[in-house]
Coordinates of C-alpha atoms and ligand atoms in Angstrom, one line a residue:
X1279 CA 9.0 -26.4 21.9
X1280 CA 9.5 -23.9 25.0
X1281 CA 7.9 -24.7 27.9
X1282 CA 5.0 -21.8 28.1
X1283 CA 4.3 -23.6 24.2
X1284 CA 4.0 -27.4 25.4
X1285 CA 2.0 -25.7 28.2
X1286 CA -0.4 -24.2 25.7
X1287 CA -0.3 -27.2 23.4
X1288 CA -1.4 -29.4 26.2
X1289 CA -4.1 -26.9 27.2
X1290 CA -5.3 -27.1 23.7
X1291 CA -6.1 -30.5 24.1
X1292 CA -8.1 -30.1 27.5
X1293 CA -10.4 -27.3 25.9
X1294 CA -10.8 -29.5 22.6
X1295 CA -14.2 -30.7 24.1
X1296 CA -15.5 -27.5 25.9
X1297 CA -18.0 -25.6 24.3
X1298 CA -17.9 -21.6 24.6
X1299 CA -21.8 -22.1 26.3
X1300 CA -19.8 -23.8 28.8
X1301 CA -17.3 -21.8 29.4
X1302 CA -19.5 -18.7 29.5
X1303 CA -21.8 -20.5 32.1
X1304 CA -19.3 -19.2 34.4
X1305 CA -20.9 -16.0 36.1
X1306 CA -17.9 -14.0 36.8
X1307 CA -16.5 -14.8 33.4
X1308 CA -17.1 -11.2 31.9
X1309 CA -15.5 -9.7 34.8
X1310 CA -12.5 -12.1 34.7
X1311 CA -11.6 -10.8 30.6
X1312 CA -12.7 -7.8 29.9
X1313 CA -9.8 -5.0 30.6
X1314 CA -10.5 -1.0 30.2
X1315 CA -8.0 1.3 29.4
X1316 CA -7.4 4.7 27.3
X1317 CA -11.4 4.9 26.2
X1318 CA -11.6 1.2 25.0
X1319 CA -13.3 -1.7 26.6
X1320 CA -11.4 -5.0 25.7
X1321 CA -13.9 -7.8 26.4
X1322 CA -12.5 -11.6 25.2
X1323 CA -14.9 -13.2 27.3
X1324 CA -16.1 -15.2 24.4
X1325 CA -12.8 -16.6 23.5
X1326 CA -12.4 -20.4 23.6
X1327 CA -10.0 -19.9 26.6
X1328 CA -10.0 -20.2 30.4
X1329 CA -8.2 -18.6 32.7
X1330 CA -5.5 -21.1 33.2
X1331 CA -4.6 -20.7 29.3
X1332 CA -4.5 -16.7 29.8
X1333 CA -1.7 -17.5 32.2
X1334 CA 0.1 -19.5 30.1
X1335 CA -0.4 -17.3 26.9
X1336 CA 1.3 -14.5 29.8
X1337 CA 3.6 -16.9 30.5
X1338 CA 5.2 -17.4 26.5
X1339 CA 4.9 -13.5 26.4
X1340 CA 7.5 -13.7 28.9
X1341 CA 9.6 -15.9 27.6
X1342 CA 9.5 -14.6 24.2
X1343 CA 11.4 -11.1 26.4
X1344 CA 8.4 -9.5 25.5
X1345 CA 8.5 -6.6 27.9
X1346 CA 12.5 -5.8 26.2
X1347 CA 11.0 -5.9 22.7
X1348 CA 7.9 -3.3 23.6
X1349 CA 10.9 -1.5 25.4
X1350 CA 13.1 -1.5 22.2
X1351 CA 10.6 -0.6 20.3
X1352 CA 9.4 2.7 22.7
X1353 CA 13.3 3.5 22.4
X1354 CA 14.1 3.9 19.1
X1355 CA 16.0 0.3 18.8
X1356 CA 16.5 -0.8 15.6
X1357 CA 13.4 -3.4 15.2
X1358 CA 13.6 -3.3 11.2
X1359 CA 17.1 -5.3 10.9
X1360 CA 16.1 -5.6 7.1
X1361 CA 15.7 -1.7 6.6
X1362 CA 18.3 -1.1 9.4
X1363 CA 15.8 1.2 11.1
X1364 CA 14.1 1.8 14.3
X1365 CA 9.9 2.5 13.9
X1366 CA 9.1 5.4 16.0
X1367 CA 5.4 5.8 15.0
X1368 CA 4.7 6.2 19.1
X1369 CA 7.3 9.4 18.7
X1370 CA 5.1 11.3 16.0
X1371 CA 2.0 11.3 19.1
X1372 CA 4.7 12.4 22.1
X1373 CA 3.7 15.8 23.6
X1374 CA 5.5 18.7 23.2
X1375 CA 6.7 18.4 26.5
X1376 CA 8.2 15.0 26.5
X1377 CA 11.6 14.2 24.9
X1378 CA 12.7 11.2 22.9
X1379 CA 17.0 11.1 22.2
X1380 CA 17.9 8.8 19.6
X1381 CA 21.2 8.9 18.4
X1382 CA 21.7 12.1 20.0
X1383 CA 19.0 13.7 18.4
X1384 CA 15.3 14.7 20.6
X1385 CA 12.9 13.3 17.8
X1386 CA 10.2 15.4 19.4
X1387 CA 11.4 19.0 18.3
X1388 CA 11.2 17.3 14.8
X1389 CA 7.9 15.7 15.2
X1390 CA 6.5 19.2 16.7
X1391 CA 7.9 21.2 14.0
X1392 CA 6.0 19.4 11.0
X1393 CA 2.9 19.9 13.4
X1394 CA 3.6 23.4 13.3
X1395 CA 4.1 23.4 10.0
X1396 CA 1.2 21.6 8.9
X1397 CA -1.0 24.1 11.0
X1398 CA 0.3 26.4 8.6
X1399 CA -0.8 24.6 5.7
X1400 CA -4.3 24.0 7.4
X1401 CA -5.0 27.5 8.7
X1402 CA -4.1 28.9 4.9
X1403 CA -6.3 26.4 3.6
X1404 CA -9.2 26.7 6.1
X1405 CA -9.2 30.7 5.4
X1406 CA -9.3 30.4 2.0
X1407 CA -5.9 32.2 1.6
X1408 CA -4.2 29.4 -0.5
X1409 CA -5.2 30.6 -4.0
X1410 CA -4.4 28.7 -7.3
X1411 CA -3.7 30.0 -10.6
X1412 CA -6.1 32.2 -11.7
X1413 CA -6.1 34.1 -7.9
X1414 CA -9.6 31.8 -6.6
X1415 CA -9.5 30.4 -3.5
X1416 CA -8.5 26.6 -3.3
X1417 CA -12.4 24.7 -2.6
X1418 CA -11.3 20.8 -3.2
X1419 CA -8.1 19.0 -1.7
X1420 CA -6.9 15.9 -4.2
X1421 CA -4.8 13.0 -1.9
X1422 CA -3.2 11.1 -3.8
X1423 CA -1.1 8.2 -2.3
X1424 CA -1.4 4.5 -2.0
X1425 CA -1.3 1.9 1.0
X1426 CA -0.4 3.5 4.1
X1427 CA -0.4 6.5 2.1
X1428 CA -4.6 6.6 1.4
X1429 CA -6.2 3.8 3.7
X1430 CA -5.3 5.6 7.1
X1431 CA -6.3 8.9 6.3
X1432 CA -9.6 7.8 4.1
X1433 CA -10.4 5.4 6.9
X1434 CA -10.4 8.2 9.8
X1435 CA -11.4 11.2 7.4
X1436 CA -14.6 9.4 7.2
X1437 CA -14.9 8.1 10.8
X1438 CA -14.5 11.6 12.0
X1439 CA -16.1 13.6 9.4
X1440 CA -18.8 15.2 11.9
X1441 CA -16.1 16.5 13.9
X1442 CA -15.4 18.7 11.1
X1443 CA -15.2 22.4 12.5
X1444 CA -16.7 25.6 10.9
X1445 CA -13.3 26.3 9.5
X1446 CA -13.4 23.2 7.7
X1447 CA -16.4 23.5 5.3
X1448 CA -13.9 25.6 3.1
X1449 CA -12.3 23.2 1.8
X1450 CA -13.6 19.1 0.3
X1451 CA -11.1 16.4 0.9
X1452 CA -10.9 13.5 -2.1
X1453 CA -8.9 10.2 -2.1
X1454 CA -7.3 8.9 -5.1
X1455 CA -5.2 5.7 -4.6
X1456 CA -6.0 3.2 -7.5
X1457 CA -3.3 2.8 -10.1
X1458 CA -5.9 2.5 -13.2
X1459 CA -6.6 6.1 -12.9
X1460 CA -10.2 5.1 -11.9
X1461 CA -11.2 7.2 -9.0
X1462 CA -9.2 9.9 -10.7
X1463 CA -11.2 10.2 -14.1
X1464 CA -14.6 10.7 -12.6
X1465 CA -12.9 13.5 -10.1
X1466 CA -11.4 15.7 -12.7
X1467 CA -14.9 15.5 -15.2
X1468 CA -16.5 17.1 -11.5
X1469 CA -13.4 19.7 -10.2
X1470 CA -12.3 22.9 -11.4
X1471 CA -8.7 23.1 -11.8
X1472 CA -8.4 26.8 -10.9
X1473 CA -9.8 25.9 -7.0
X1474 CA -8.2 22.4 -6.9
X1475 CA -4.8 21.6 -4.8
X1476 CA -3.1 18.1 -5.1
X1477 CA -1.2 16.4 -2.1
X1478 CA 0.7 13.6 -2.9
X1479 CA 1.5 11.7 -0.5
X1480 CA 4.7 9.1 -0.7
X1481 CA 6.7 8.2 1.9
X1482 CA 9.0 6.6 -1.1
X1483 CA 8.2 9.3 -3.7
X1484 CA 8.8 6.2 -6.1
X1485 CA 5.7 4.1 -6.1
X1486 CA 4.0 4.0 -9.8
X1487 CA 0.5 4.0 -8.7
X1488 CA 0.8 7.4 -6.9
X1489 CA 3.2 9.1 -10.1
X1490 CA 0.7 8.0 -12.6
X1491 CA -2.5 9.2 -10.6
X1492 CA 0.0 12.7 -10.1
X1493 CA 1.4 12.9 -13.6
X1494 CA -2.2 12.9 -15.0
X1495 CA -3.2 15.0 -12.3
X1496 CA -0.5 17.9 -13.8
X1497 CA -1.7 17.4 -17.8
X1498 CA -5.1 18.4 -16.5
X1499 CA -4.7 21.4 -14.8
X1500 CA -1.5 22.0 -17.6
X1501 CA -4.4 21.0 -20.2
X1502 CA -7.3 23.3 -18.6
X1503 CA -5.3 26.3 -17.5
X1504 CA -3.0 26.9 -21.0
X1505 CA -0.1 27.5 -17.9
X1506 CA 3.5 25.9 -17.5
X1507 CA 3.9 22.9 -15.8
X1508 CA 6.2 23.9 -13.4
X1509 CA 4.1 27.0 -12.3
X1510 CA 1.6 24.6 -11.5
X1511 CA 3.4 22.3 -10.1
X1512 CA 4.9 24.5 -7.9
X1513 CA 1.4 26.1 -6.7
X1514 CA -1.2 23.3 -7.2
X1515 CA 1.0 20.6 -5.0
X1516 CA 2.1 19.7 -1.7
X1517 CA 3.8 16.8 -1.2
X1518 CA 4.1 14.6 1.9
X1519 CA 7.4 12.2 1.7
X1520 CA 10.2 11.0 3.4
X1521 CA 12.3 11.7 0.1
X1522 CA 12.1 15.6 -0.3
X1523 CA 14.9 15.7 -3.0
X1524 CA 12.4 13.3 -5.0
X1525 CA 9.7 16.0 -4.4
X1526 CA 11.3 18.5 -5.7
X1527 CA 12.5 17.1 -8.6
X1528 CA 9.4 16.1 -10.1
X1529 CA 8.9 19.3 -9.5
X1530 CA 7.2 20.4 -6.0
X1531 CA 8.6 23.4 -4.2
X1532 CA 10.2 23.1 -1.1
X1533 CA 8.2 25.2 1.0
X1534 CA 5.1 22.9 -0.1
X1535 CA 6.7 19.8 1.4
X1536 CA 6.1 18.5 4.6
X1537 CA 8.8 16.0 5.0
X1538 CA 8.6 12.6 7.7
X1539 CA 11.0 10.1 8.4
X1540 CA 12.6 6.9 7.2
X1541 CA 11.4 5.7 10.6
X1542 CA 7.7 6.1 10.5
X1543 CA 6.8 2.7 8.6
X1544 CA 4.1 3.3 5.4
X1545 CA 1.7 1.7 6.9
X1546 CA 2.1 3.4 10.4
X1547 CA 2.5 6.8 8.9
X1548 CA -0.9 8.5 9.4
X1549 CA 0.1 10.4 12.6
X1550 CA 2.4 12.0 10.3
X1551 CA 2.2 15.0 7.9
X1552 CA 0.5 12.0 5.8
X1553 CA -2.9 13.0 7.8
X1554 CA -2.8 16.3 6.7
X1555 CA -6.2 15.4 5.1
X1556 CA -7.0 14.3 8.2
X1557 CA -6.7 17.6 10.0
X1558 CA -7.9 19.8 6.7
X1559 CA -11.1 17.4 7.8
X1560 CA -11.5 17.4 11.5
X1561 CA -8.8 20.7 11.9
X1562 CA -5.6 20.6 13.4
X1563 CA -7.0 20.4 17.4
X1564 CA -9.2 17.0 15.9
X1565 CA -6.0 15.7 14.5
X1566 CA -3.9 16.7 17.7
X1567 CA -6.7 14.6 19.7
X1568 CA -6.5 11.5 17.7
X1569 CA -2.5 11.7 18.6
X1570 CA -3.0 12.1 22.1
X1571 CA -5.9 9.5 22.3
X1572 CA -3.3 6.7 20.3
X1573 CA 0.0 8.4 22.5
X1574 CA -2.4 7.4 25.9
X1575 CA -2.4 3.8 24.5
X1576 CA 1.2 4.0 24.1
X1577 CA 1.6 4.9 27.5
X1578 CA -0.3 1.8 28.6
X1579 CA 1.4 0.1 26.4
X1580 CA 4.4 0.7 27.8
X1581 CA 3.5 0.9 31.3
X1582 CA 0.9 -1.7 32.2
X1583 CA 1.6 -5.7 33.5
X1584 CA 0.9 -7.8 30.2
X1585 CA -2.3 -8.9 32.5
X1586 CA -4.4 -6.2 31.8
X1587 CA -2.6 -4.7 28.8
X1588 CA -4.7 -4.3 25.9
X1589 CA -2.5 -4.7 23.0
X1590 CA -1.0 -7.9 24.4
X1591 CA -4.3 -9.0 25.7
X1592 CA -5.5 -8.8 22.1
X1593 CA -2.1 -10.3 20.7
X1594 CA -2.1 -13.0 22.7
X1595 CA -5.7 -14.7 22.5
X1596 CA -4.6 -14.3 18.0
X1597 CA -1.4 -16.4 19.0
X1598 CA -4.1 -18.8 21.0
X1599 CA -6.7 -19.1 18.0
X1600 CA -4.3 -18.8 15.0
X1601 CA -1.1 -21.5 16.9
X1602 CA -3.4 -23.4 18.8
X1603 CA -6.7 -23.5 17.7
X1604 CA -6.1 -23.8 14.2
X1605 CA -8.1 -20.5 13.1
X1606 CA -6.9 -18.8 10.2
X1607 CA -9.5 -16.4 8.9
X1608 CA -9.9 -12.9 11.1
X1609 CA -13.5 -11.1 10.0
X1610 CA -13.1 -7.4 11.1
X1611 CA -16.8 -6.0 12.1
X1612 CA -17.4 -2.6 13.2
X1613 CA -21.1 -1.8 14.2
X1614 CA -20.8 1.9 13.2
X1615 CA -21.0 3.0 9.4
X1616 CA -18.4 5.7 10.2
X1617 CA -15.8 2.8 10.5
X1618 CA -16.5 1.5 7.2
X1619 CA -13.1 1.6 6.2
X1620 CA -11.4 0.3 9.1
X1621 CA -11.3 -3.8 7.8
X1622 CA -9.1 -2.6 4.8
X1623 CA -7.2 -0.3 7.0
X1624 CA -6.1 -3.1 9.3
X1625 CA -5.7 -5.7 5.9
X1626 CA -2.6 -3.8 5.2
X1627 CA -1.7 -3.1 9.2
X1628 CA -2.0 -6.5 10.2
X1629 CA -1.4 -8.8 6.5
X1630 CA 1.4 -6.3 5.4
X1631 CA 3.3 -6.2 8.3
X1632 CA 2.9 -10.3 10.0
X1633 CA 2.4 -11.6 6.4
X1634 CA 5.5 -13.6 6.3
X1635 CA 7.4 -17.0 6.3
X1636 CA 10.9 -16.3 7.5
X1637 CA 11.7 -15.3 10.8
X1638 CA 14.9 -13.1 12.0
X1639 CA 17.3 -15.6 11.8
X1640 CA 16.3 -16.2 8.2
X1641 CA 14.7 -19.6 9.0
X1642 CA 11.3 -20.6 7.9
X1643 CA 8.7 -19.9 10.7
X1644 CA 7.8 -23.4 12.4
X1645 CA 4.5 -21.8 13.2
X1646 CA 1.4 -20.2 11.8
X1647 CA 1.8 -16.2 11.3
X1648 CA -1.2 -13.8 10.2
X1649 CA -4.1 -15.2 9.3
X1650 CA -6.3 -13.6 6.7
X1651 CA -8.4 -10.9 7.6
X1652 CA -11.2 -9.0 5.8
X1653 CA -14.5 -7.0 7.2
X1654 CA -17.8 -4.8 6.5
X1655 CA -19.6 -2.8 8.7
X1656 CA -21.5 -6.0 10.9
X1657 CA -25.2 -4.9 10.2
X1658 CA -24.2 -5.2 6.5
X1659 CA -22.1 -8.1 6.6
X1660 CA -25.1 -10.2 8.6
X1661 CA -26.7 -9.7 5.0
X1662 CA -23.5 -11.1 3.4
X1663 CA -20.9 -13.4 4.6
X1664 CA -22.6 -14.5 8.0
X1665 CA -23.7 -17.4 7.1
X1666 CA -21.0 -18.8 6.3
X1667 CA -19.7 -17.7 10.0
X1668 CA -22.7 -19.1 11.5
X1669 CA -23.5 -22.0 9.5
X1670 CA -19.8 -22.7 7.4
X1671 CA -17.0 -25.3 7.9
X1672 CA -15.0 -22.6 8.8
X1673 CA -13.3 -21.8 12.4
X1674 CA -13.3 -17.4 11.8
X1675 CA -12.5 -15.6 15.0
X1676 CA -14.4 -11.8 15.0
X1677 CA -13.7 -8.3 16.0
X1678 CA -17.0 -6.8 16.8
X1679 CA -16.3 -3.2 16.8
X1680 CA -19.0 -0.5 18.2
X1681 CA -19.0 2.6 20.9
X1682 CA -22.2 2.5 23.6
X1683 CA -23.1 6.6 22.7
X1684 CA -24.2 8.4 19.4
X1685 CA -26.1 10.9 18.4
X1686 CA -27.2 12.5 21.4
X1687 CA -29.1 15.4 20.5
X1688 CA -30.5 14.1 17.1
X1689 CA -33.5 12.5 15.9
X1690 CA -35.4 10.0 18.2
X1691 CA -35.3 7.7 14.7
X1692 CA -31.3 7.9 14.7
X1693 CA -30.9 7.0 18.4
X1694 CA -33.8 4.1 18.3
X1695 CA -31.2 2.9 15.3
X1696 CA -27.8 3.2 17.0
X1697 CA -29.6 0.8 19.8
X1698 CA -30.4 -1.4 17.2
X1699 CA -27.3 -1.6 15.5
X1700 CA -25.8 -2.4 19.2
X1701 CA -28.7 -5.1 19.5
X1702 CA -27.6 -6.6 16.4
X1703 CA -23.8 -6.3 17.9
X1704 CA -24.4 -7.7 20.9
X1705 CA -26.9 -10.8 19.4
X1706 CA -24.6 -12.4 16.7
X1707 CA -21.5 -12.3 19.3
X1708 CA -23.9 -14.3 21.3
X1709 CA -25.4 -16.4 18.8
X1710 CA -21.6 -16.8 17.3
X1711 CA -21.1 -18.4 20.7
X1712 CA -23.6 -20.3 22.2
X1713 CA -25.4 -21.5 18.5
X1714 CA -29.1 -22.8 19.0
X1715 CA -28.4 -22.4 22.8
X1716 CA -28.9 -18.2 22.2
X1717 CA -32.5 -19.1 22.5
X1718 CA -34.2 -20.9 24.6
X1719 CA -36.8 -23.2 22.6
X1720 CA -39.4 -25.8 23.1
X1721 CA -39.0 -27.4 19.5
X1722 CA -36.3 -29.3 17.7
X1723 CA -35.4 -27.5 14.5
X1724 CA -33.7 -29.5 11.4
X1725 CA -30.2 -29.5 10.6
X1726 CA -30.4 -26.9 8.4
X1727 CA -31.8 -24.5 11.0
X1728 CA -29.4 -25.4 13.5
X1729 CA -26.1 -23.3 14.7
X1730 CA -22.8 -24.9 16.3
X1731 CA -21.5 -22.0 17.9
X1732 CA -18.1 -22.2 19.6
X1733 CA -16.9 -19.1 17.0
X1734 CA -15.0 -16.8 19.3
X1735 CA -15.1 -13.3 19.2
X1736 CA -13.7 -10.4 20.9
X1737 CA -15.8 -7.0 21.5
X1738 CA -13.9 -3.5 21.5
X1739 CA -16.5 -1.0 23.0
X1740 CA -15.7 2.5 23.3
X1741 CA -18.2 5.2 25.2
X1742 CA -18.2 7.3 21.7
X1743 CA -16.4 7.6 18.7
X1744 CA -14.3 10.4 19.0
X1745 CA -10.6 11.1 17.8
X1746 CA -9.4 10.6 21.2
X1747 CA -11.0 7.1 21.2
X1748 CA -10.1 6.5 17.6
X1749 CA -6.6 7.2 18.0
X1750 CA -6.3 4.4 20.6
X1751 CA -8.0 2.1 18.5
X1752 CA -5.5 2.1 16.0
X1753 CA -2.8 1.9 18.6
X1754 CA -4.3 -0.8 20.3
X1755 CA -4.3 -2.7 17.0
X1756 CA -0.5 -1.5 15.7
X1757 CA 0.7 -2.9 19.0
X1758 CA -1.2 -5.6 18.5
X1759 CA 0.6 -7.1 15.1
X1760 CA 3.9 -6.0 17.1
X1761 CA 3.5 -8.4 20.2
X1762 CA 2.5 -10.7 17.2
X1763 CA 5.3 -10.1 15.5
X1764 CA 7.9 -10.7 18.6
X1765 CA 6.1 -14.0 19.6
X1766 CA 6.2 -15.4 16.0
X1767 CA 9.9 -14.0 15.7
X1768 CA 9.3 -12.0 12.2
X1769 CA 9.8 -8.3 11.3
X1770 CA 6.5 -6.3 11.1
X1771 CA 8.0 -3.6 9.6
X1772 CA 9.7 -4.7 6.2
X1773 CA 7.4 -5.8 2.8
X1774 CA 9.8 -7.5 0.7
X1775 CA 7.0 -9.6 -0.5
X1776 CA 5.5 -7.0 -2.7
X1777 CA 8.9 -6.1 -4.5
X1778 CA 8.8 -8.9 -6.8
X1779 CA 5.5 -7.9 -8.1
X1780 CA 6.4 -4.3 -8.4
X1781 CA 9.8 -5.2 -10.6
X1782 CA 7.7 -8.2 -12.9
X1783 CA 4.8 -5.2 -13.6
X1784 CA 7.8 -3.0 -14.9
X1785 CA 8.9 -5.3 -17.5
X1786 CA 5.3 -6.4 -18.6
X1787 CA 4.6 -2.6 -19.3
X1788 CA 7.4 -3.1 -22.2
X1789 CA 5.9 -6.0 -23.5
X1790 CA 2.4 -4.1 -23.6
X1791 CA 4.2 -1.6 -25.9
X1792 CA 5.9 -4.3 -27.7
X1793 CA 9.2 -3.7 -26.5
X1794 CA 9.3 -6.7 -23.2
X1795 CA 12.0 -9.0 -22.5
X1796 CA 9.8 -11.9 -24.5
X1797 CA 10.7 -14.9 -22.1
X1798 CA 7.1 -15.5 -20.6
X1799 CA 5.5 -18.3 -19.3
X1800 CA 2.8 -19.9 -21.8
X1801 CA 0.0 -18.1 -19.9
X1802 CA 1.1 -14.5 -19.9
X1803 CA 2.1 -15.1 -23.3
X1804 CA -1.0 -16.2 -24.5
X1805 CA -3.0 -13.7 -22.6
X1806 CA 0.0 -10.9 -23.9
X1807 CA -1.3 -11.5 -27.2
X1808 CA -4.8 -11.8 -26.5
X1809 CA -5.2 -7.9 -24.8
X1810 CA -2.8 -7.2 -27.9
X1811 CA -5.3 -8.7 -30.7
X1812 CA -8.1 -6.8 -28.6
X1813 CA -6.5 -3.6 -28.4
X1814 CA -5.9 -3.8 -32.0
X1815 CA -9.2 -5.2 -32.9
X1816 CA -11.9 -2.2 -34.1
Ligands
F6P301 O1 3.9 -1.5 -2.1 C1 3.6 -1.5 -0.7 C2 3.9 -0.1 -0.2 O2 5.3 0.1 -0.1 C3 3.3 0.1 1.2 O3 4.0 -0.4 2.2 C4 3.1 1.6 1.3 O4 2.2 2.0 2.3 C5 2.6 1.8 -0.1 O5 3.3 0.9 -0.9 C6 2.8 3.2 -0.6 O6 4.2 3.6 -0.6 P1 4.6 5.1 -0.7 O7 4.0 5.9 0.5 O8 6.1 5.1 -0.6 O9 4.1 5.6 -2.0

């Protein structure tokens, strides 16, 4: 154990019998941990720690060579040993003006480029100048992607969808990411092929689940318009990849692709030509202010004492609950319908990328990694899993997630309801802490009416939800799972773990048409020839 660990570990056993009503007893205590920087309010005053254990949480940063790592990382290092690859997702937000060399190369005359380029692609579609087959303007945008290639995009389309411009009612932006064709079959009974463009979006331009969704996609509008495949391929499709030649063998012309890099991680890759739904939605300034709003995180990042830096702040009080107080479930819970999709955004950020057992040096991790995290928008989780936060036998620690501003200049009824959703915010962080002692009362109420407390919570506040402020958000939290990731030793940037999977699916696809390898176990046997009886059955 290093010494910053036996530090921590002893710690652990001091706070075992103080009570977060204690600890928050302490007037100065919101003052002491809550840290501002690039339009977010970091406030982990209702985490189960003192001050004393914040220095020695700093103090294993440093020994774990944090500040090198974030350096490293900034720099273009390789930090994917497993893929041999740097990831350079701070490059794809770096102003014009700045410069990034790695390996001899600025990556910012790259990174600016496929900006320019996707303006292109935005302006043609926004003016109704991108025409399909039979010469009518294109109405409806199709994405189609998976993972990183669907949940970043969906997740801030619809957080930022009344930033929309003028420009931007030309065109409707859909998602289609599940492999069972699912979200696709109701879309094509509702579109009209002749006005309907298709962006597939794979960094890989191998995944199944995207192929299938884009294959079917092509028989439709080969179905509806009577015209050749390849036309229509070639007119009706962009796609957004790191493997071009891919693209263009299944059929996509070149000038319709907007090509990324090996270095921008799936999961990591919204900044990327992968938003371009994202700036067909809020225009191309919208998407250039959700880059500057995450690249003025990075800065801080980069540039701040671990003290007062966000990301680490935020890393470093998960290493406390998850490694010392034995927490492992995460509940994500943003007070703002627009962020609806944020919890299943950062299920893949933060369980795809610190998900794992084995750490650099190949050796199984003597510690705790991620935990499992899942969310809902808060007001509609209260109504759903919070009693089992309030009232469970489960330690959770929460991310309540909510701006102070909205809908200035609207109805009286909307405002009166954005205070009440940050009522509701700021009450079950409180009664999440302090249990009965949230309110004061005269009477004894049974045990079933009662509330422990003690589940900590952190509070992200922002003045408004805007792309600037979105765009840091998401830093803050890819940062985040990296300062996790160097402390815990892992790589955040491979997924081995869903390879097996993908491979086992492959040959279970030939034993659904009868032609599989044949040496199951007794259960996918026996289910094997179940679906087959049922299939068969009239
Ligand atoms: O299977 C996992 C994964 O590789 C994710 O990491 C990735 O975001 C997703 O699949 C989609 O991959 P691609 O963009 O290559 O289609």
């Amino acid at each position: 154990m290093s010494p910053a660990w036996t530090k921590l570990s002893a710690s652990t056993e001091r706070l075992s019998r103080v009570h977060l009503r204690d600890l928050l007893r302490s007037s100065h205590r919101f003052e002491q941990l809550s840290f501002s920087a690039a339009n977010l309010l970091l406030d982990i005053s209702r985490q189960r720690l003192d001050t004393q254990v914040l220095q020695e949480l700093l103090e294993l940063a440093h020994e774990r060579n944090l500040k090198p790592a974030i350096d490293a990382l900034l720099r273009g290092d390789v930090v994917n040993p497993t893929e041999s690859r740097p990831a350079l997702h701070s490059a794809l937000r770096m102003p014009k003006t700045t410069k990034l060399i790695v390996d001899g190369d600025d990556l910012v005359v790259g990174v600016q480029a496929t900006l320019d380029r996707m303006q292109t692609f935005v302006d043609k579609l926004h003016a109704g100048q991108w025409r399909g087959y039979s010469g009518r303007a294109i109405t409806d945008v199709v994405n189609i992607g998976v993972g990183g290639s669907d949940l970043g995009p969906l997740m801030v389309c619809e957080a930022l969808h009344e930033f929309k411009p003028e420009a931007a009612n030309a065109i409707n932006v859909h998602f289609v990411s599940s492999m069972d064709g699912s979200q696709l079959s109701n879309l094509l009974v509702e579109l009209n092929p002749e006005n309907t463009l298709f962006v597939l979006a794979s960094k890989s331009f191998g995944t199944l689940d995207t192929l299938a969704n884009a294959s079917t996609a092509l028989d439709w509008l080969e179905q509806r318009s009577g015209l050749d495949r390849q036309l229509l391929s070639r007119q009706h499709v962009i796609g957004v990849t790191a493997s071009p030649d891919k693209a263009i063998e299944w059929g996509i012309a070149e000038e319709h692709i907007l090509q990324f890099w090996d270095w921008t991680g799936g999961r990591y890759s919204l900044w990327s030509g992968i938003g371009l739904p994202i700036a067909l939605t809020i225009g191309m300034q919208g998407f250039r202010d959700l880059l500057s709003g995450a690249h003025a995180m990075d800065e801080h990042f980069a540039q701040t004492p671990f003290e007062c830096n966000l990301p680490v702040l935020l890393a470093l009080v998960g290493i406390w609950n998850i490694n010392f107080q034995d927490i492992h479930a995460h509940a994500i819970l943003p007070y703002d319908g627009r962020l609806a999709h944020l919890p299943a955004y950062l299920e893949q950020l933060e369980m795809e990328s610190n998900g794992k057992s084995v750490k650099h040096d190949g050796q199984p991790s003597e510690n705790r990694t991620c935990p499992i995290l899942w969310g809902e928008i808060g007001p509609n989780a209260q109504h759903a899993f919070y009693q089992l936060l309030h009232q469970g036998t489960e330690a959770v620690m929460s991310d309540f997630i909510v701006p102070a501003r909205r809908y200035e200049g609207r109805e009286a009824g909307l405002l009166e309801q954005h205070q009440l959703a940050l009522a509701n915010c700021l009450a079950q962080a409180r009664v999440l802490a302090l249990g009965d002692a949230a309110l004061a009362e005269e009477t004894e109420r049974p045990p079933w009416q009662r509330y422990a407390g003690n589940q900590p919570s952190s509070v992200i506040l922002m003045e408004t939800l805007n792309p600037g402020s979105l765009g840091s958000l998401i830093a803050l939290y890819e940062h985040k799972v990296y300062v996790q990731a160097v402390i815990w030793g892992i790589n955040p940037f491979d997924q081995w773990g869903v390879e097996l999977g993908k491979k086992v699916a492959n040959d279970l696809i030939e034993a659904l048409h009868g032609e599989g390898k044949g040496d199951y176990d007794s259960a996918t046997r026996g289910l094997l020839k179940t679906i087959q009886a049922m299939q068969e059955a009239d």
